[in-house]
Amino acid sequence: MDFPFIFTLPMPQVIPSRVDNHIERRLSAMQGQFLDQEAYAEMLARDDRLVYEVYEIERPEVEGEMLMGISIVHPGKVGKEFFMTKGHYHSILETAEIYYCLRGEGCMVMENPEGYMCVETLVPGTVLYVPPRWAHRSVCTSRQDDLVTMFIYPANAGHDYGTIERQGFRKLVVESASGGSEVIDNPRCK
Ligand code: S6P
Ligand code: ZN
């Protein structure tokens, strides 16, 4: 039988007091994801940098349960493109997700199979609702701070990474001429 449980997100580290899985994604796991492949190869040859981490609270991956955890995207760029998560659709496309930004600066790049795109800014306090059918990727646009978000989604959602790996997102987040960030079209998407 399940009993209710609590955990805490102690500030400022925001590492949950309960963690069942800790996932680390390094540059080497992001093959083909960044636009500037030359910059990617050069950076990887120097150092297989940690791009992002996820702390998950484990629950049975069945309908009715929820999964939650903390996602931390570290600051960095490959060429002009900011560090980001791989991004995915949910395998059960009709499942939504909620993100709550705790620290840092960044955005969520989203698109759906119907051809719509959306980029929402994330700053501490932002709550983002990603509706069913929208692929999502978090991007850290700060030069020095991690982008930390909490996520909650149906435990049976599953992850489809393949569609994004093959096509990329249609929008990319890159450093602008003034040193800020801007959203550009992905030239690899026709
Ligand atoms: C899961 C949820 C997050 C991401 C995490 C890493 O549905 O959206 O837990 O898994 O932000 O991103 P990704 O694209 O590597 O799974
Ligand atoms: Zn998701």
mmCIF file of C-alpha atoms and ligand atoms in Angstrom:
data_model
loop_
_atom_site.group_PDB
_atom_site.id
_atom_site.type_symbol
_atom_site.label_atom_id
_atom_site.label_comp_id
_atom_site.label_asym_id
_atom_site.label_seq_id
_atom_site.Cartn_x
_atom_site.Cartn_y
_atom_site.Cartn_z
ATOM 1 C CA MET A 1 0.000 0.000 0.000
ATOM 2 C CA ASP A 2 1.193 3.529 -0.781
ATOM 3 C CA PHE A 3 1.396 6.205 1.847
ATOM 4 C CA PRO A 4 1.717 9.934 1.141
ATOM 5 C CA PHE A 5 5.289 11.187 1.346
ATOM 6 C CA ILE A 6 7.145 14.472 1.421
ATOM 7 C CA PHE A 7 10.542 15.682 0.323
ATOM 8 C CA THR A 8 12.217 19.073 0.345
ATOM 9 C CA LEU A 9 14.130 21.174 -2.162
ATOM 10 C CA PRO A 10 16.658 22.907 0.090
ATOM 11 C CA MET A 11 17.777 26.263 -1.278
ATOM 12 C CA PRO A 12 20.038 27.280 -2.851
ATOM 13 C CA GLN A 13 21.255 23.885 -4.146
ATOM 14 C CA VAL A 14 17.716 22.635 -4.959
ATOM 15 C CA ILE A 15 18.815 18.975 -4.917
ATOM 16 C CA PRO A 16 15.748 17.055 -3.643
ATOM 17 C CA SER A 17 16.119 15.483 -0.198
ATOM 18 C CA ARG A 18 14.831 12.274 -1.781
ATOM 19 C CA VAL A 19 16.374 11.087 -5.069
ATOM 20 C CA ASP A 20 15.762 7.690 -6.678
ATOM 21 C CA ASN A 21 17.516 8.260 -10.028
ATOM 22 C CA HIS A 22 20.211 10.745 -10.955
ATOM 23 C CA ILE A 23 20.744 11.073 -14.713
ATOM 24 C CA GLU A 24 23.733 12.927 -16.174
ATOM 25 C CA ARG A 25 23.850 13.929 -19.839
ATOM 26 C CA ARG A 26 27.246 14.882 -21.143
ATOM 27 C CA LEU A 27 28.218 16.421 -24.460
ATOM 28 C CA SER A 28 28.962 12.947 -25.864
ATOM 29 C CA ALA A 29 25.289 12.006 -25.376
ATOM 30 C CA MET A 30 24.197 14.989 -27.503
ATOM 31 C CA GLN A 31 25.616 13.809 -30.852
ATOM 32 C CA GLY A 32 23.867 15.531 -33.764
ATOM 33 C CA GLN A 33 21.793 17.842 -31.545
ATOM 34 C CA PHE A 34 23.742 21.116 -31.847
ATOM 35 C CA LEU A 35 23.778 23.025 -35.115
ATOM 36 C CA ASP A 36 27.524 23.757 -35.239
ATOM 37 C CA GLN A 37 28.928 20.245 -35.598
ATOM 38 C CA GLU A 38 32.509 21.511 -35.928
ATOM 39 C CA ALA A 39 32.291 23.418 -32.642
ATOM 40 C CA TYR A 40 30.702 20.323 -31.074
ATOM 41 C CA ALA A 41 33.556 18.037 -32.195
ATOM 42 C CA GLU A 42 36.215 20.521 -31.017
ATOM 43 C CA MET A 43 34.582 20.940 -27.611
ATOM 44 C CA LEU A 44 34.091 17.210 -27.146
ATOM 45 C CA ALA A 45 37.747 16.541 -28.018
ATOM 46 C CA ARG A 46 38.784 18.955 -25.245
ATOM 47 C CA ASP A 47 36.310 17.950 -22.519
ATOM 48 C CA ASP A 48 33.146 15.848 -22.340
ATOM 49 C CA ARG A 49 31.290 18.566 -20.420
ATOM 50 C CA LEU A 50 28.257 17.868 -18.253
ATOM 51 C CA VAL A 51 25.368 19.585 -20.077
ATOM 52 C CA TYR A 52 22.411 18.716 -17.818
ATOM 53 C CA GLU A 53 21.275 16.525 -14.946
ATOM 54 C CA VAL A 54 17.939 15.157 -13.802
ATOM 55 C CA TYR A 55 16.988 14.062 -10.265
ATOM 56 C CA GLU A 56 13.943 11.804 -10.345
ATOM 57 C CA ILE A 57 11.560 10.513 -7.710
ATOM 58 C CA GLU A 58 10.639 7.010 -8.817
ATOM 59 C CA ARG A 59 6.990 5.935 -9.128
ATOM 60 C CA PRO A 60 5.377 3.051 -11.006
ATOM 61 C CA GLU A 61 5.079 4.114 -14.657
ATOM 62 C CA VAL A 62 1.361 3.407 -14.869
ATOM 63 C CA GLU A 63 -1.769 5.463 -15.520
ATOM 64 C CA GLY A 64 -2.869 7.406 -12.435
ATOM 65 C CA GLU A 65 0.662 7.917 -11.058
ATOM 66 C CA MET A 66 2.722 11.106 -11.507
ATOM 67 C CA LEU A 67 6.473 11.454 -12.020
ATOM 68 C CA MET A 68 8.340 14.448 -10.673
ATOM 69 C CA GLY A 69 11.853 15.678 -10.238
ATOM 70 C CA ILE A 70 14.373 18.415 -10.837
ATOM 71 C CA SER A 71 16.104 19.240 -14.105
ATOM 72 C CA ILE A 72 19.338 21.270 -14.054
ATOM 73 C CA VAL A 73 20.760 22.622 -17.318
ATOM 74 C CA HIS A 74 24.265 24.001 -16.826
ATOM 75 C CA PRO A 75 25.511 27.193 -18.492
ATOM 76 C CA GLY A 76 27.531 26.773 -21.671
ATOM 77 C CA LYS A 77 27.388 27.024 -25.460
ATOM 78 C CA VAL A 78 28.335 24.912 -28.454
ATOM 79 C CA GLY A 79 29.322 27.533 -31.013
ATOM 80 C CA LYS A 80 26.604 30.144 -30.453
ATOM 81 C CA GLU A 81 23.927 27.688 -29.318
ATOM 82 C CA PHE A 82 23.169 27.496 -25.595
ATOM 83 C CA PHE A 83 23.325 24.253 -23.613
ATOM 84 C CA MET A 84 19.980 22.473 -23.649
ATOM 85 C CA THR A 85 18.245 19.180 -22.985
ATOM 86 C CA LYS A 86 17.808 16.655 -25.804
ATOM 87 C CA GLY A 87 14.088 17.349 -25.861
ATOM 88 C CA HIS A 88 11.327 14.876 -26.566
ATOM 89 C CA TYR A 89 7.719 14.125 -27.329
ATOM 90 C CA HIS A 90 5.914 11.943 -24.824
ATOM 91 C CA SER A 91 5.328 8.448 -26.237
ATOM 92 C CA ILE A 92 1.699 8.872 -25.224
ATOM 93 C CA LEU A 93 1.318 12.093 -27.167
ATOM 94 C CA GLU A 94 -1.833 13.098 -25.284
ATOM 95 C CA THR A 95 0.018 13.689 -21.996
ATOM 96 C CA ALA A 96 0.860 17.134 -20.617
ATOM 97 C CA GLU A 97 3.605 18.321 -18.264
ATOM 98 C CA ILE A 98 4.052 21.147 -15.749
ATOM 99 C CA TYR A 99 7.374 22.930 -15.157
ATOM 100 C CA TYR A 100 8.133 25.320 -12.315
ATOM 101 C CA CYS A 101 11.315 27.388 -12.599
ATOM 102 C CA LEU A 102 13.256 27.622 -9.347
ATOM 103 C CA ARG A 103 16.550 29.209 -10.416
ATOM 104 C CA GLY A 104 18.396 30.671 -13.358
ATOM 105 C CA GLU A 105 17.362 32.031 -16.743
ATOM 106 C CA GLY A 106 16.318 30.184 -19.818
ATOM 107 C CA CYS A 107 13.462 29.089 -21.968
ATOM 108 C CA MET A 108 11.408 26.132 -23.106
ATOM 109 C CA VAL A 109 11.365 25.469 -26.842
ATOM 110 C CA MET A 110 8.184 23.663 -27.900
ATOM 111 C CA GLU A 111 6.531 22.455 -31.084
ATOM 112 C CA ASN A 112 3.759 20.085 -32.056
ATOM 113 C CA PRO A 113 3.122 17.732 -34.985
ATOM 114 C CA GLU A 114 0.531 20.184 -36.322
ATOM 115 C CA GLY A 115 3.391 22.600 -37.140
ATOM 116 C CA TYR A 116 2.945 25.134 -34.313
ATOM 117 C CA MET A 117 5.969 26.425 -32.374
ATOM 118 C CA CYS A 118 6.338 28.287 -29.082
ATOM 119 C CA VAL A 119 9.249 29.504 -26.957
ATOM 120 C CA GLU A 120 8.484 30.585 -23.368
ATOM 121 C CA THR A 121 10.956 32.384 -21.103
ATOM 122 C CA LEU A 122 11.745 30.724 -17.766
ATOM 123 C CA VAL A 123 12.787 32.767 -14.735
ATOM 124 C CA PRO A 124 12.371 31.878 -11.047
ATOM 125 C CA GLY A 125 8.659 31.712 -10.263
ATOM 126 C CA THR A 126 7.495 30.894 -13.801
ATOM 127 C CA VAL A 127 5.011 28.042 -14.047
ATOM 128 C CA LEU A 128 4.801 26.559 -17.537
ATOM 129 C CA TYR A 129 2.029 24.252 -18.706
ATOM 130 C CA VAL A 130 3.100 22.118 -21.672
ATOM 131 C CA PRO A 131 -0.147 20.801 -23.168
ATOM 132 C CA PRO A 132 -0.536 17.306 -24.651
ATOM 133 C CA ARG A 133 1.130 16.874 -28.096
ATOM 134 C CA TRP A 134 3.937 19.424 -27.545
ATOM 135 C CA ALA A 135 7.596 18.360 -27.719
ATOM 136 C CA HIS A 136 9.702 20.291 -25.190
ATOM 137 C CA ARG A 137 13.359 21.193 -24.619
ATOM 138 C CA SER A 138 14.809 23.393 -21.821
ATOM 139 C CA VAL A 139 17.605 25.822 -22.665
ATOM 140 C CA CYS A 140 19.875 27.650 -20.184
ATOM 141 C CA THR A 141 20.603 31.173 -21.448
ATOM 142 C CA SER A 142 22.571 32.427 -18.453
ATOM 143 C CA ARG A 143 26.359 32.661 -18.689
ATOM 144 C CA GLN A 144 26.964 31.679 -15.063
ATOM 145 C CA ASP A 145 23.842 30.181 -13.451
ATOM 146 C CA ASP A 146 22.199 26.790 -13.810
ATOM 147 C CA LEU A 147 18.622 26.686 -15.087
ATOM 148 C CA VAL A 148 16.738 24.699 -12.426
ATOM 149 C CA THR A 149 13.166 23.538 -13.001
ATOM 150 C CA MET A 150 10.824 21.146 -11.249
ATOM 151 C CA PHE A 151 8.699 18.949 -13.533
ATOM 152 C CA ILE A 152 5.537 16.885 -12.952
ATOM 153 C CA TYR A 153 3.902 14.661 -15.568
ATOM 154 C CA PRO A 154 1.806 11.484 -15.925
ATOM 155 C CA ALA A 155 3.943 8.471 -15.056
ATOM 156 C CA ASN A 156 2.821 6.457 -18.088
ATOM 157 C CA ALA A 157 3.783 9.224 -20.589
ATOM 158 C CA GLY A 158 7.047 7.636 -21.813
ATOM 159 C CA HIS A 159 9.621 9.447 -23.982
ATOM 160 C CA ASP A 160 9.997 9.609 -27.750
ATOM 161 C CA TYR A 161 13.467 11.059 -28.412
ATOM 162 C CA GLY A 162 13.753 9.700 -31.960
ATOM 163 C CA THR A 163 11.529 12.256 -33.696
ATOM 164 C CA ILE A 164 13.555 15.192 -32.358
ATOM 165 C CA GLU A 165 16.900 13.418 -32.935
ATOM 166 C CA ARG A 166 15.983 12.924 -36.601
ATOM 167 C CA GLN A 167 14.483 16.348 -37.339
ATOM 168 C CA GLY A 168 15.743 18.709 -34.610
ATOM 169 C CA PHE A 169 13.477 21.428 -33.215
ATOM 170 C CA ARG A 170 12.423 24.033 -35.766
ATOM 171 C CA LYS A 171 13.621 26.840 -33.474
ATOM 172 C CA LEU A 172 17.088 27.202 -31.906
ATOM 173 C CA VAL A 173 18.212 29.480 -29.071
ATOM 174 C CA VAL A 174 21.544 31.165 -29.747
ATOM 175 C CA GLU A 175 23.654 34.044 -28.453
ATOM 176 C CA SER A 176 22.700 37.321 -30.136
ATOM 177 C CA ALA A 177 25.101 39.957 -31.502
ATOM 178 C CA SER A 178 24.611 42.009 -28.297
ATOM 179 C CA GLY A 179 25.522 39.026 -26.099
ATOM 180 C CA GLY A 180 21.925 38.195 -25.085
ATOM 181 C CA SER A 181 19.856 35.384 -26.523
ATOM 182 C CA GLU A 182 17.700 35.113 -29.617
ATOM 183 C CA VAL A 183 15.489 32.506 -31.219
ATOM 184 C CA ILE A 184 16.337 31.603 -34.822
ATOM 185 C CA ASP A 185 14.982 29.170 -37.405
ATOM 186 C CA ASN A 186 16.809 25.858 -37.546
ATOM 187 C CA PRO A 187 18.356 25.828 -41.035
ATOM 188 C CA ARG A 188 18.323 22.003 -40.950
ATOM 189 C CA CYS A 189 14.486 22.013 -40.866
ATOM 190 C CA LYS A 190 12.926 22.675 -44.243
HETATM 191 C C1 S6P B 1 10.222 14.308 -18.675
HETATM 192 C C2 S6P B 1 10.537 15.735 -18.409
HETATM 193 C C3 S6P B 1 11.936 16.014 -17.836
HETATM 194 C C4 S6P B 1 13.044 15.784 -18.864
HETATM 195 C C5 S6P B 1 14.353 16.409 -18.438
HETATM 196 C C6 S6P B 1 15.503 16.061 -19.400
HETATM 197 O O1 S6P B 1 9.056 14.139 -19.397
HETATM 198 O O2 S6P B 1 10.277 16.525 -19.530
HETATM 199 O O3 S6P B 1 12.165 15.185 -16.768
HETATM 200 O O4 S6P B 1 13.229 14.401 -19.049
HETATM 201 O O5 S6P B 1 14.208 17.788 -18.386
HETATM 202 O O6 S6P B 1 15.164 16.294 -20.726
HETATM 203 P P1 S6P B 1 15.243 15.139 -21.806
HETATM 204 O O7 S6P B 1 14.719 15.752 -23.064
HETATM 205 O O8 S6P B 1 16.652 14.679 -21.906
HETATM 206 O O9 S6P B 1 14.363 14.022 -21.311
HETATM 207 ZN ZN ZN B 2 8.525 15.606 -20.888
#
